[in-house]
Amino acid sequence: MLFSAFILASCTNNPKPASEEDRFIDELLGKMTLAEKVGQLNQYTSRWEMTGPAPTENKGAQDLLQELKSGMVGSMLNVNGAEATRKAQQTVVENTRLGIPLIFGYDVIHGYKTMFPIPLAEAASWNPELARLSSQIAAKEAAASGINWTFAPMVDVGRDARWGRVMEGAGEDPFLGSEFAKARVQGFQGEDLADELTIAACAKHFAGYAFSDAGRDYNSVEIGNETLHNIVLPPFKAAAEEGVATFMNGFNTINGLPVTASSYLQRDLLKGEWGFDGFVVSDWNSIGEIEIHGAAANLKECADRAIKAGSDMDMEARAYIKHLEELVKEGQVDETLITEAVRRILRIKYRLGLFDDPYKYCNAENEKKLIYTNENRAAARKVARESMVLLKNNKHILPLATNAKSIALIGPLANDKDSPLGNWRAKAESQSAVSLLEGMQAAIGQTTRLNYAEGCKLSIGPRNFTDRMIFNESDRSGFTKAVAAARKSEVVVLAIGEDCYQSGEGRSMTDIRLKGLQQELFDAIYQVNKNIVVVLMNGRPLAIPEIAEKSAAILEAWHAGSEAGHAIADVLFGKYNPSGKLPVTFPRNVGQCPIFYNYKNTGRPTGMTDAWVLYSCYNDAPNSPQFPFGYGLSYSTFNYDNLVLDQSSIEKGDKLKVKVSVTNKGELDGEEVVQLYIRDIAATYARPVKELKGFEKVMIKAGETKEVEFTLTEKELGYYFPCGKYVVEPGEFQVFVGSNSVDVLQEQFTIK
Ligand code: GLC
């Protein structure tokens, strides 16, 4: 094989200087025909279980097999397992003229087989190191299964709870989102992309996807450049600066232009200004959807617009494989554009080590010993505990005593072993999560009676990635047993929230209250026992005003992964002192959406007078949320004082030091996320009333005081003008430090 000569020629054990990479790629490019180049830009999903032969009656499979053998495919997605990926790889390496290896992509979003909490939950830990750890483990399990590329991290800043994919990101703030974007890229890619247990990451969806109108997935996006540059883009830029290997564009338009066809985003900004040297993959058929948006007359024009805009690889639109050669021959598209796209793809394959050994990830030994291990599951439990947010704890009803006489565990999610796995669950086995019932059974003492009752089912229809859910609106047959269990117990733990398929892709909702009979179940229990500890398991902020008012305690547990039950029990029984903080605002009702902490003041901010309606307010609800961004309680109590700035005014370019003392007034050691926000009071473009610019999670022993210090530099104090220029402006700034975005100490300084 001609290509095998390349492998021999290039296989050296010495670390290759960058120029060696370029030389190798230049030489390979020089050998490639136009058809072979276009083949590298083409990505297909698996159309049969690759471990077996292509089914002869399946035309799609036969076509795909032929295309694989003829060098028309550069990448595949959804091929899983050492054997399956080896077979697919062999089909290409051994049958095509140049034997250029495939790169295998997969949605490893929050774990491969060991499920970690959904990304929104991990962001609630405000501990990026946990996200790095979970991504590192997910990469190991994926790589051991033959996969060398994940379509993660999703770094879309999400402000609208109606949008189902808010579960997949790091919440509403660009600063927190940037920190988690960096951590996930580090976790997936490690120090060396060629390591057989690290994989290429993918920052998605570039860009603005979460701002879809009305919170409806795939809908149009209309945002100003100031929002684009200050809110949407920072986590993408952070991922690019961290060396993410790939980007994925998106389904949406921004102000009428499909992002897949945006040369500004993909060429000027990403590949130009940011110097990104990896490649951009389209989202599934997002190239073909340019036509459906009404921005191309046919698939050929889609291909023309996308390649010119810098969308390098075509996921499942078949636009490139069908039309690019023709477009080049007609002189519509310059072959250099295609060569440049191929170069970027070959570069990542090279850095993954696929040219040295196309089968390095197809290691059945690794697959046997590295997946779903006790160590990985222990890590999942640790991450889950730290992701949980204590939203209410009246009279310190939590932590529960493990020797309590009787505890009722009730609710449709109490004995659910599947929903905790979350949506985007990769290769997690259904029903494999530790349920809350199992977790509590393992945690309670011998003398405690655990009275379990389901109360009601949540859903009665299909549960999968694509079908619409049907909720139980009428079967109350379990209420009697549940009320009886509550009546005879000292305290009730009520597990409610969302089925995991209620959030995720395509799961937009117009109503974010509890579905089905869950609120009714709460009300029925409340009649006989007021000591209700609500455990929320959900993928998005929910509107729970009655629960917030009447419950004794609320623990936001999210969809917490494979070890959910143990992790929740660890928190409920005080084995772990909860330290999570909300990465998203919880609205009082869906009418407040989109709602976020970093809003602009407006010319008529709330609080002028209640009697008046002529200010920026609602007439039927306060502007304030149910629970604010950054909010979360602890079993300890933290007091803040002595907020001190080391200068009252600074020159541009100077640093400002901010110090605060935090005292743990409680009886338990605990972690506190100390948050720092700023406000530029008078800027050329009105800036938000608060902007998160620092946070530090500190362990403070009971009775101890810790001093926490932040440094503010131009990097934190400036902002992007609509033109995209980053500017630090003189004037008055406020500094806020506190336990969340509302309860803060405040100081002021001037930039001269
Ligand atoms: C989906 C998603 C994207 C995912 C891709 C491949 O439609 O939008 O996030 O990575 O297709 O599954």
PDB file of N, CA, C and O and ligand atoms in Angstrom, residues 77 107 151 165 204-205 248 251 283-284 315 424 505, ligand 1:
ATOM      1  N   LEU A  77     -19.300   8.560  12.831  1.00  0.00           N
ATOM      2  CA  LEU A  77     -19.765   8.745  14.208  1.00  0.00           C
ATOM      3  C   LEU A  77     -20.668   7.582  14.572  1.00  0.00           C
ATOM      4  O   LEU A  77     -21.166   6.869  13.691  1.00  0.00           O
ATOM      5  N   ASP A 107     -20.860  11.243  20.863  1.00  0.00           N
ATOM      6  CA  ASP A 107     -21.310  12.232  21.866  1.00  0.00           C
ATOM      7  C   ASP A 107     -21.025  11.741  23.276  1.00  0.00           C
ATOM      8  O   ASP A 107     -21.884  11.163  23.928  1.00  0.00           O
ATOM      9  N   PHE A 151     -17.903  14.844  20.708  1.00  0.00           N
ATOM     10  CA  PHE A 151     -18.572  16.095  20.346  1.00  0.00           C
ATOM     11  C   PHE A 151     -18.946  16.821  21.639  1.00  0.00           C
ATOM     12  O   PHE A 151     -20.105  17.019  21.951  1.00  0.00           O
ATOM     13  N   ARG A 165     -31.746  21.985  26.034  1.00  0.00           N
ATOM     14  CA  ARG A 165     -30.315  21.661  26.064  1.00  0.00           C
ATOM     15  C   ARG A 165     -29.561  22.452  27.111  1.00  0.00           C
ATOM     16  O   ARG A 165     -28.336  22.322  27.214  1.00  0.00           O
ATOM     17  N   LYS A 204     -18.786  23.196  21.054  1.00  0.00           N
ATOM     18  CA  LYS A 204     -20.007  23.343  20.246  1.00  0.00           C
ATOM     19  C   LYS A 204     -21.046  24.113  21.042  1.00  0.00           C
ATOM     20  O   LYS A 204     -20.912  24.244  22.271  1.00  0.00           O
ATOM     21  N   HIS A 205     -22.110  24.691  20.388  1.00  0.00           N
ATOM     22  CA  HIS A 205     -22.371  24.739  18.944  1.00  0.00           C
ATOM     23  C   HIS A 205     -22.103  26.176  18.519  1.00  0.00           C
ATOM     24  O   HIS A 205     -22.735  27.091  19.049  1.00  0.00           O
ATOM     25  N   MET A 248     -17.658  22.527  16.503  1.00  0.00           N
ATOM     26  CA  MET A 248     -18.843  22.149  15.744  1.00  0.00           C
ATOM     27  C   MET A 248     -19.716  23.387  15.595  1.00  0.00           C
ATOM     28  O   MET A 248     -19.924  24.122  16.572  1.00  0.00           O
ATOM     29  N   PHE A 251     -27.171  24.559  14.216  1.00  0.00           N
ATOM     30  CA  PHE A 251     -28.364  24.518  13.369  1.00  0.00           C
ATOM     31  C   PHE A 251     -28.942  25.909  13.149  1.00  0.00           C
ATOM     32  O   PHE A 251     -29.771  26.094  12.276  1.00  0.00           O
ATOM     33  N   ASP A 283     -22.898  20.510  12.266  1.00  0.00           N
ATOM     34  CA  ASP A 283     -23.785  19.678  13.066  1.00  0.00           C
ATOM     35  C   ASP A 283     -24.516  18.764  12.070  1.00  0.00           C
ATOM     36  O   ASP A 283     -24.402  18.907  10.858  1.00  0.00           O
ATOM     37  N   TRP A 284     -25.299  17.840  12.614  1.00  0.00           N
ATOM     38  CA  TRP A 284     -25.929  16.818  11.770  1.00  0.00           C
ATOM     39  C   TRP A 284     -26.777  17.473  10.679  1.00  0.00           C
ATOM     40  O   TRP A 284     -27.814  18.070  10.964  1.00  0.00           O
ATOM     41  N   MET A 315     -21.168  16.618   8.315  1.00  0.00           N
ATOM     42  CA  MET A 315     -21.807  15.525   9.032  1.00  0.00           C
ATOM     43  C   MET A 315     -23.162  15.250   8.408  1.00  0.00           C
ATOM     44  O   MET A 315     -24.102  16.035   8.570  1.00  0.00           O
ATOM     45  N   TRP A 424     -28.368  12.266  26.696  1.00  0.00           N
ATOM     46  CA  TRP A 424     -26.989  12.191  26.171  1.00  0.00           C
ATOM     47  C   TRP A 424     -26.169  11.230  27.013  1.00  0.00           C
ATOM     48  O   TRP A 424     -25.140  11.577  27.580  1.00  0.00           O
ATOM     49  N   GLU A 505     -31.769  17.543  23.776  1.00  0.00           N
ATOM     50  CA  GLU A 505     -32.054  18.048  22.433  1.00  0.00           C
ATOM     51  C   GLU A 505     -33.517  17.850  22.061  1.00  0.00           C
ATOM     52  O   GLU A 505     -34.090  16.787  22.281  1.00  0.00           O
TER      53      GLU A 505
HETATM   54  C1  GLC B   1     -26.959  16.406  17.220  1.00  0.00           C
HETATM   55  C2  GLC B   1     -26.498  17.533  18.117  1.00  0.00           C
HETATM   56  C3  GLC B   1     -25.021  17.608  18.281  1.00  0.00           C
HETATM   57  C4  GLC B   1     -24.434  16.204  18.226  1.00  0.00           C
HETATM   58  C5  GLC B   1     -24.628  15.701  16.812  1.00  0.00           C
HETATM   59  C6  GLC B   1     -24.094  14.273  16.640  1.00  0.00           C
HETATM   60  O1  GLC B   1     -28.071  16.766  16.472  1.00  0.00           O
HETATM   61  O2  GLC B   1     -26.992  18.833  17.835  1.00  0.00           O
HETATM   62  O3  GLC B   1     -24.763  18.272  19.524  1.00  0.00           O
HETATM   63  O4  GLC B   1     -23.057  16.224  18.561  1.00  0.00           O
HETATM   64  O5  GLC B   1     -25.989  15.747  16.400  1.00  0.00           O
HETATM   65  O6  GLC B   1     -24.850  13.378  17.390  1.00  0.00           O
END
